[in-house]
Tab-separated table of C-alpha atoms in Angstrom:
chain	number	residue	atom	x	y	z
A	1	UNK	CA	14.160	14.306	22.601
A	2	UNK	CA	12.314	14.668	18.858
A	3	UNK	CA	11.881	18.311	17.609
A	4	UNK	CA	8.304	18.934	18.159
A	5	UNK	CA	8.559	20.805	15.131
A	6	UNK	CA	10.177	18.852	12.723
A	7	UNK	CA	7.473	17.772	9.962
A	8	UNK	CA	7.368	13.980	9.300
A	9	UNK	CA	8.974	12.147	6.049
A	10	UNK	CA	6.776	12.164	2.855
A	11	UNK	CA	5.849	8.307	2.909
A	12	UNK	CA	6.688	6.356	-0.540
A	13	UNK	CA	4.969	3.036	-1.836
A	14	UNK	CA	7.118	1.233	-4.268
A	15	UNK	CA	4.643	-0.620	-6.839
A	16	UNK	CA	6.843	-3.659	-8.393
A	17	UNK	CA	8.550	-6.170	-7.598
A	18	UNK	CA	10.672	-7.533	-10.681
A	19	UNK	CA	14.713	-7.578	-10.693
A	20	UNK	CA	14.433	-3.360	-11.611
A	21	UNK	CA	11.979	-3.040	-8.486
A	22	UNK	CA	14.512	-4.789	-6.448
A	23	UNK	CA	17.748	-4.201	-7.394
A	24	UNK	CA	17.483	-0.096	-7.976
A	25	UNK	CA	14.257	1.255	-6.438
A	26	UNK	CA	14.063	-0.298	-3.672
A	27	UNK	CA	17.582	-0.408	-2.221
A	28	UNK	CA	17.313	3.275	-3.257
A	29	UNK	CA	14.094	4.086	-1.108
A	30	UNK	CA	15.235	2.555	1.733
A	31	UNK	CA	18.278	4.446	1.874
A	32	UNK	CA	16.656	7.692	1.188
A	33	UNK	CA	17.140	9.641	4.348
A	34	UNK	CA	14.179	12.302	3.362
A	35	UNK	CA	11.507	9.911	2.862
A	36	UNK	CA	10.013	6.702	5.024
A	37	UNK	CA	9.755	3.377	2.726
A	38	UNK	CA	5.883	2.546	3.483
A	39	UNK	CA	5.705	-0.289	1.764
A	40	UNK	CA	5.447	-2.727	-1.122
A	41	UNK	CA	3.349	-3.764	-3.386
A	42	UNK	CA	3.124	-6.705	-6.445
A	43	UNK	CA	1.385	-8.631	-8.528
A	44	UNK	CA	3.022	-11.564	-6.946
A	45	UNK	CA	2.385	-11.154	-2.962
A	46	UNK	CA	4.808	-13.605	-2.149
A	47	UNK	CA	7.415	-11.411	-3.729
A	48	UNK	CA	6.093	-8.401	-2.303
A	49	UNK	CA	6.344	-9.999	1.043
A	50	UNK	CA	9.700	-11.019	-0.029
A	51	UNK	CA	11.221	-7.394	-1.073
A	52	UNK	CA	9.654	-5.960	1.799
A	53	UNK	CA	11.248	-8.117	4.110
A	54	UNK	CA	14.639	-7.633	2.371
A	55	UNK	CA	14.046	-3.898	2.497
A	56	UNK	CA	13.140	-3.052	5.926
A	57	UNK	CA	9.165	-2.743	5.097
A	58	UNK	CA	5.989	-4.381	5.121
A	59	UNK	CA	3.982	-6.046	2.113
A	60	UNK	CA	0.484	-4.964	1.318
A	61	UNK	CA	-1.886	-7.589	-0.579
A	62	UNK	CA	-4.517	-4.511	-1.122
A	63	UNK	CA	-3.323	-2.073	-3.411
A	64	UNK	CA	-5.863	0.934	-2.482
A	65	UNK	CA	-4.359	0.108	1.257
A	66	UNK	CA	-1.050	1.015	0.049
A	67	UNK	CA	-2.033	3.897	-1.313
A	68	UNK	CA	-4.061	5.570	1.463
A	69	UNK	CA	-1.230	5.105	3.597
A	70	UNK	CA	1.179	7.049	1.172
A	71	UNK	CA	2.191	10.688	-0.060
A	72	UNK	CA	3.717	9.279	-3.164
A	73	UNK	CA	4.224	5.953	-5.241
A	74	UNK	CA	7.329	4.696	-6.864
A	75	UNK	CA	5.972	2.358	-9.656
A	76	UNK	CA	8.235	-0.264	-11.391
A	77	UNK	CA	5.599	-2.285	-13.585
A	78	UNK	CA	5.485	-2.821	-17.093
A	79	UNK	CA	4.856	0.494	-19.380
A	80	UNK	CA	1.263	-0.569	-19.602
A	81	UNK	CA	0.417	-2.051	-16.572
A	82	UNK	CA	2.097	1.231	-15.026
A	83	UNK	CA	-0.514	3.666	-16.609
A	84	UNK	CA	-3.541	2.806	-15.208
A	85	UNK	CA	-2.058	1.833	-12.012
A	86	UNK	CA	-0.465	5.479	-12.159
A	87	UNK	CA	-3.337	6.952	-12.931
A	88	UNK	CA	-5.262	5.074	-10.189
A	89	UNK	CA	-2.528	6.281	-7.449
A	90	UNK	CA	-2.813	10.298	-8.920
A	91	UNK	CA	-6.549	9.794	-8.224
A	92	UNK	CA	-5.930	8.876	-4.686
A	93	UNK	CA	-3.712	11.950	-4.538
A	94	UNK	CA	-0.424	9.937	-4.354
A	95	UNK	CA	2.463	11.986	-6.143
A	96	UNK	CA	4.214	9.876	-8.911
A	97	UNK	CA	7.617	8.417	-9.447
A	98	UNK	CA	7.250	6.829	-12.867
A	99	UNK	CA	9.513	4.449	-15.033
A	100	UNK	CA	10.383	4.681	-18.727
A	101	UNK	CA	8.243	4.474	-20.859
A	102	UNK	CA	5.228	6.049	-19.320
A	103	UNK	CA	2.845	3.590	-21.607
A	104	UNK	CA	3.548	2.045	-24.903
A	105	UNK	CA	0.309	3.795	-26.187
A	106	UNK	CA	-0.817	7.576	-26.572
A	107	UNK	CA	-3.829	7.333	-25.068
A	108	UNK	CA	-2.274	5.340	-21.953
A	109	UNK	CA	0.029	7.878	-21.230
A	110	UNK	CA	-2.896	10.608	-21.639
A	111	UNK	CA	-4.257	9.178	-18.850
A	112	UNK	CA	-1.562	9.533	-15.973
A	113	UNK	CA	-1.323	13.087	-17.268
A	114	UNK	CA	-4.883	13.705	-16.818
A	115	UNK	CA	-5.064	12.102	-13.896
A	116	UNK	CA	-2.227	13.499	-12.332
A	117	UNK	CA	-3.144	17.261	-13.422
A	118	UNK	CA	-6.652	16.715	-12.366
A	119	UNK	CA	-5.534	15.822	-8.761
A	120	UNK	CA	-2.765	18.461	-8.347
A	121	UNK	CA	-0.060	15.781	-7.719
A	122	UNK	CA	3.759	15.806	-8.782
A	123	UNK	CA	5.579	13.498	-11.320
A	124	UNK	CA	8.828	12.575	-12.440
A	125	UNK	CA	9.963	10.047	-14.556
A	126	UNK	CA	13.089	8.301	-13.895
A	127	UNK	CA	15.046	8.945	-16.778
A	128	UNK	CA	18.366	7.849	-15.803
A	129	UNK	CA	20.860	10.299	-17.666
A	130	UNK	CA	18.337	12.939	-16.659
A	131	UNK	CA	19.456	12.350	-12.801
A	132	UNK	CA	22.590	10.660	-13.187
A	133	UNK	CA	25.054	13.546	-11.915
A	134	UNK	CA	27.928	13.031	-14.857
A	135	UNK	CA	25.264	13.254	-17.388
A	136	UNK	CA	22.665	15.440	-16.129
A	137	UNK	CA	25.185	18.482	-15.768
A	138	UNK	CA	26.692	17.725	-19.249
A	139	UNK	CA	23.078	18.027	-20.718
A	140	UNK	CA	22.123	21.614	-19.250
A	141	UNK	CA	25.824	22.204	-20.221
A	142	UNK	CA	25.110	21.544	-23.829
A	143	UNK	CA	21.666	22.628	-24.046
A	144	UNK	CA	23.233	26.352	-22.539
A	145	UNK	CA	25.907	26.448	-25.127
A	146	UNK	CA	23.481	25.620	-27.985
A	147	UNK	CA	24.527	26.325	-31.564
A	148	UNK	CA	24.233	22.562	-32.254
A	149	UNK	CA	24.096	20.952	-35.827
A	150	UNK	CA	23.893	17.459	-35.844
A	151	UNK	CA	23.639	14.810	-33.231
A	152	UNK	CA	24.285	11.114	-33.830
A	153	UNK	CA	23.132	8.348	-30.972
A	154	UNK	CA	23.714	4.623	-30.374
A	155	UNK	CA	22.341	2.775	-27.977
A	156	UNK	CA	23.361	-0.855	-28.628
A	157	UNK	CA	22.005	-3.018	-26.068
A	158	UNK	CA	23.117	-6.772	-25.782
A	159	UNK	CA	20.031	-7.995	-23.619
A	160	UNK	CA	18.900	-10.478	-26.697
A	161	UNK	CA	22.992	-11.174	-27.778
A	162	UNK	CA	24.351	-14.495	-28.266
A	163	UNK	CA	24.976	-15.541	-24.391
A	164	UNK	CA	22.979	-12.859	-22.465
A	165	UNK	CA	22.076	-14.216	-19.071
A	166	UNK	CA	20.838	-11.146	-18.083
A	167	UNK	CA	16.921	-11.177	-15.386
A	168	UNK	CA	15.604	-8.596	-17.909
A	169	UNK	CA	15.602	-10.972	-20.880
A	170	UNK	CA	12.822	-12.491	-19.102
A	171	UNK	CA	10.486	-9.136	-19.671
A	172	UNK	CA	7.377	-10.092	-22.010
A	173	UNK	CA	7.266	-6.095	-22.678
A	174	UNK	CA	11.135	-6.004	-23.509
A	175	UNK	CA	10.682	-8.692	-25.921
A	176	UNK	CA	7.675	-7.713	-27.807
A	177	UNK	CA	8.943	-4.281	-27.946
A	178	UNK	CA	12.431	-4.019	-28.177
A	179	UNK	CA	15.055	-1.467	-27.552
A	180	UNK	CA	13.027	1.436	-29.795
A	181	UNK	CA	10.522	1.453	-26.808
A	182	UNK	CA	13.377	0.566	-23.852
A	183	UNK	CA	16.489	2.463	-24.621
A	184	UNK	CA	14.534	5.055	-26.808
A	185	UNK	CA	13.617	7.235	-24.049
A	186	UNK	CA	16.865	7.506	-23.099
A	187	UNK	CA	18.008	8.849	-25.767
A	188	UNK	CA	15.365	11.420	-26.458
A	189	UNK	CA	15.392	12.444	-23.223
A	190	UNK	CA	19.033	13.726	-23.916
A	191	UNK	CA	18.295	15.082	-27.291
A	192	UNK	CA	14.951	16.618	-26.782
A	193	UNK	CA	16.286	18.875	-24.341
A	194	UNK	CA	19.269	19.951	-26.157
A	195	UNK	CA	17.944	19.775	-29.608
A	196	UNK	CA	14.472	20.776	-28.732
A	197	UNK	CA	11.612	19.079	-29.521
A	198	UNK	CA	11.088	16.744	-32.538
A	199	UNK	CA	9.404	18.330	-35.594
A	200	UNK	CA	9.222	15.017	-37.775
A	201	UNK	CA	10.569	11.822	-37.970
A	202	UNK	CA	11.623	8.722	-40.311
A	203	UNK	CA	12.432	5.359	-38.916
A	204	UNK	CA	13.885	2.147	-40.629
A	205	UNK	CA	14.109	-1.347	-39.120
A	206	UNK	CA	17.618	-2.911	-39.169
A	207	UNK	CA	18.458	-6.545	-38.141
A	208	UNK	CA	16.484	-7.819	-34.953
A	209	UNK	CA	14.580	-5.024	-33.205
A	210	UNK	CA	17.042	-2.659	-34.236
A	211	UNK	CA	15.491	0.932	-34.933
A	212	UNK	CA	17.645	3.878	-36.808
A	213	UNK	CA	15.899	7.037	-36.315
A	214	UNK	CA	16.508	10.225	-38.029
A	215	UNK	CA	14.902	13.299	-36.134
A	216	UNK	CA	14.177	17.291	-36.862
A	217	UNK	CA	14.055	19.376	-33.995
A	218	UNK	CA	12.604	22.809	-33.324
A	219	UNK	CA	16.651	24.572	-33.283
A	220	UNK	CA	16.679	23.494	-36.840
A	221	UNK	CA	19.285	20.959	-35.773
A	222	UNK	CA	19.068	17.114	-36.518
A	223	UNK	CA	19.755	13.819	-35.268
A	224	UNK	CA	19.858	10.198	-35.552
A	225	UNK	CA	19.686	7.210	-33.757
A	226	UNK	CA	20.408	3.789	-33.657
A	227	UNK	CA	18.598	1.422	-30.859
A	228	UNK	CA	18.759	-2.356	-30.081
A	229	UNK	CA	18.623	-4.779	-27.402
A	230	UNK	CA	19.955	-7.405	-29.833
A	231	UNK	CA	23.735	-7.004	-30.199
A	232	UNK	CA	26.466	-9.178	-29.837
A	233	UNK	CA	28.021	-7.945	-26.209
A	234	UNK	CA	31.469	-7.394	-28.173
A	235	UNK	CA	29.297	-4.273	-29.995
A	236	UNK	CA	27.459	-2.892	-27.086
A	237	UNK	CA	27.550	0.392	-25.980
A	238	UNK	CA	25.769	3.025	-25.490
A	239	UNK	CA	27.243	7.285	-27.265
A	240	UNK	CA	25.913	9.939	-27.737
A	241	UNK	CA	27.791	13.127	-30.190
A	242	UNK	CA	26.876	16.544	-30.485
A	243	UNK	CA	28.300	18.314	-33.502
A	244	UNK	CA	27.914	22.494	-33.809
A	245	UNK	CA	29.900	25.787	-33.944
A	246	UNK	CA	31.119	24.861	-30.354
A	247	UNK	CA	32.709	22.163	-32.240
A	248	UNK	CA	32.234	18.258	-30.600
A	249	UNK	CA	30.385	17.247	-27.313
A	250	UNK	CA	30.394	13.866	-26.302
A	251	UNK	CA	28.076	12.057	-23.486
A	252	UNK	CA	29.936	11.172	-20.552
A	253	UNK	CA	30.035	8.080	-18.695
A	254	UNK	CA	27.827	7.677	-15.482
A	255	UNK	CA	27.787	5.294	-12.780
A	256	UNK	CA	25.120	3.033	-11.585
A	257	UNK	CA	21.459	3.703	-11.329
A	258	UNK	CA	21.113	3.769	-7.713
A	259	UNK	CA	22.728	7.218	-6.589
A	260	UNK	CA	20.572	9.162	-10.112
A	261	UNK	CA	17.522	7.277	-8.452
A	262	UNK	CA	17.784	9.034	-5.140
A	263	UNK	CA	18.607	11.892	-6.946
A	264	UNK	CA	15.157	11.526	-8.865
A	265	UNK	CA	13.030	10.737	-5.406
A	266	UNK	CA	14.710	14.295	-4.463
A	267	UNK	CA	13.317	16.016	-7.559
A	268	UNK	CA	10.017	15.052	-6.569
A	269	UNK	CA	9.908	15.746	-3.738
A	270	UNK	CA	10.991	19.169	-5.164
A	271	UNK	CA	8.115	19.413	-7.661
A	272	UNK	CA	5.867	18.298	-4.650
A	273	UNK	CA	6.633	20.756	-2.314
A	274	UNK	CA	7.165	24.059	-4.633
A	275	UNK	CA	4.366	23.029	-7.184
A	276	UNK	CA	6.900	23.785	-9.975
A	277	UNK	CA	7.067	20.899	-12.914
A	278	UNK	CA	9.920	18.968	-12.722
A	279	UNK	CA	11.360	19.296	-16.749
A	280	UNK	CA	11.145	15.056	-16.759
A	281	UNK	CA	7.587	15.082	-15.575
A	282	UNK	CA	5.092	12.794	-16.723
A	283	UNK	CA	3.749	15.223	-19.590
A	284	UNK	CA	7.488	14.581	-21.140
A	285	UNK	CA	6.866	10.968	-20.856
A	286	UNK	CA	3.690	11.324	-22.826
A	287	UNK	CA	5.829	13.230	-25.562
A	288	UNK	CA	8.006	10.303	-25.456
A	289	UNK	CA	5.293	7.931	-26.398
A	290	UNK	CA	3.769	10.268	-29.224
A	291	UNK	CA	7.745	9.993	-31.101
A	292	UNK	CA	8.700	6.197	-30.264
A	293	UNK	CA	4.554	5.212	-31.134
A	294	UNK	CA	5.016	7.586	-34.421
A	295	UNK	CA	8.698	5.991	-35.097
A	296	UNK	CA	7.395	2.479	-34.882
A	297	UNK	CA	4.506	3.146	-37.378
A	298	UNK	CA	6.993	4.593	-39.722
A	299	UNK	CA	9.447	1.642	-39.483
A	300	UNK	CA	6.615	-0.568	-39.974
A	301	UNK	CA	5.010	0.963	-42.896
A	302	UNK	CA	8.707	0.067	-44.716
């Protein structure tokens, strides 16, 4: 027999339905004990209807449907086709489970956090070292110990390499905007927190869409990066050093998406249900936007 008291499962809409949609969210929402998959929806119905089938839900053609029926969206759409969308869900007092980068403009992202603080709802943005367990615990490691000097990042993606067969060469967002506005976040969402946030910043173009970055950041510390979607797969890789009085620090390794996925859909849930900020919220997405949009004017004005 039920428990007559036990309260029901916050029900999540996943919004996408591209090869990130389907091969990480929702395999991840469906297996998510503490929350009931509502539903899909696309741009595309027949893959909605497609990835719902696959995942154990049903495909809604109406979008305001979806989201009536729902505590909380999980949206895996381009940056800025996400915002508004976002912003549209907060409205209807859906909490938010956002994708990197929030919006490839300021004022986009200003508008999920305005939209989100003027309904009350949650957000977290699925920054995957920020959930991934190896990582996550190595960054609250660091940013404890503190005393940091330099930092020096590479994220050297081979999604535009000689050979690359991979589905997310096929992005029209990836392509016009490289690995500066894709694998960016990731790496300022590891430095920001450790480093604190950025003060100023320079920015060079390299070969391709290759960005090098050098950073200030409030602890006086600095850092650079290097970010690309265009290597040859023989140089990819993705490290990240710390250099201070505690000597070195380097990144770990983490495994797939998947598991720091769930572990995102737990932390807002978290933020939902205590009303506490989650640290990776959508306001640090907007702060994301204001350094990769200010890094890209810089490189540009070279």
């Amino acid at each position: 027999m039920a428990n007559p008291s036990a309260q029901p499962r916050p029900r999540i809409g996943l919004l996408g339905t591209g090869p990130w949609a389907a091969r990480t969210h929702a395999p991840a929402l469906a297996a998510h004990e503490g929350v009931e998959f509502a539903g899909v929806w696309g741009r595309r119905p027949e893959a909605a209807a497609e990835l719902a089938a696959a995942s154990g839900t049903r495909a809604y053609d109406d979008l305001d449907a979806l989201l009536a029926e729902c505590d909380a969206v999980a949206v895996a759409l381009p940056p800025d086709v996400q915002a508004p969308i976002a912003a549209r869900a907060a409205r209807a007092g859906c909490h938010l489970l956002l994708d990197k980068p929030l919006a490839t403009t300021v004022e986009g992202a200003r508008e999920v956090v305005d939209a989100a603080d003027a309904a009350g709802v949650a957000s977290v943005v699925f920054c995957t070292l920020r959930f991934a367990p190896e990582t996550a615990r190595w960054i609250e490691e660091q940013r404890a110990t503190g005393g940091w000097y330099v930092a020096e990042a590479r994220w050297l993606g081979s999604l535009y390499g000689p050979g690359s067969q991979s589905a997310y060469a096929a992005s029209p967002w990836r392509r016009e905007k490289g690995g500066l506005w894709d694998v960016g976040p990731h790496v300022l969402s590891v430095l920001v927190p450790v480093l604190g946030d950025v003060t100023w910043v320079r920015a060079a173009k390299g070969p391709d869409d290759t960005h090098h970055l050098v950073l200030g950041h409030t602890s006086g510390a600095s850092s650079t990066a290097t970010l690309t979607l265009s290597a040859p797969p023989a140089a990819a890789g993705a490290s990240l050093t710390l250099h201070g009085a505690a000597g070195r620090a380097e990144l770990p390794a983490w495994s797939g998406a998947g598991d720091a996925y769930g572990r995102a859909v737990d932390a807002l849930l978290a933020a939902a249900r205590t009303g506490t900020p989650h640290p990776c919220d959508a306001r640090f997405a907007l702060r994301l936007t204001e350094l990769l949009t200010e890094a890209e004017s810089r490189a540009g004005a070279h």
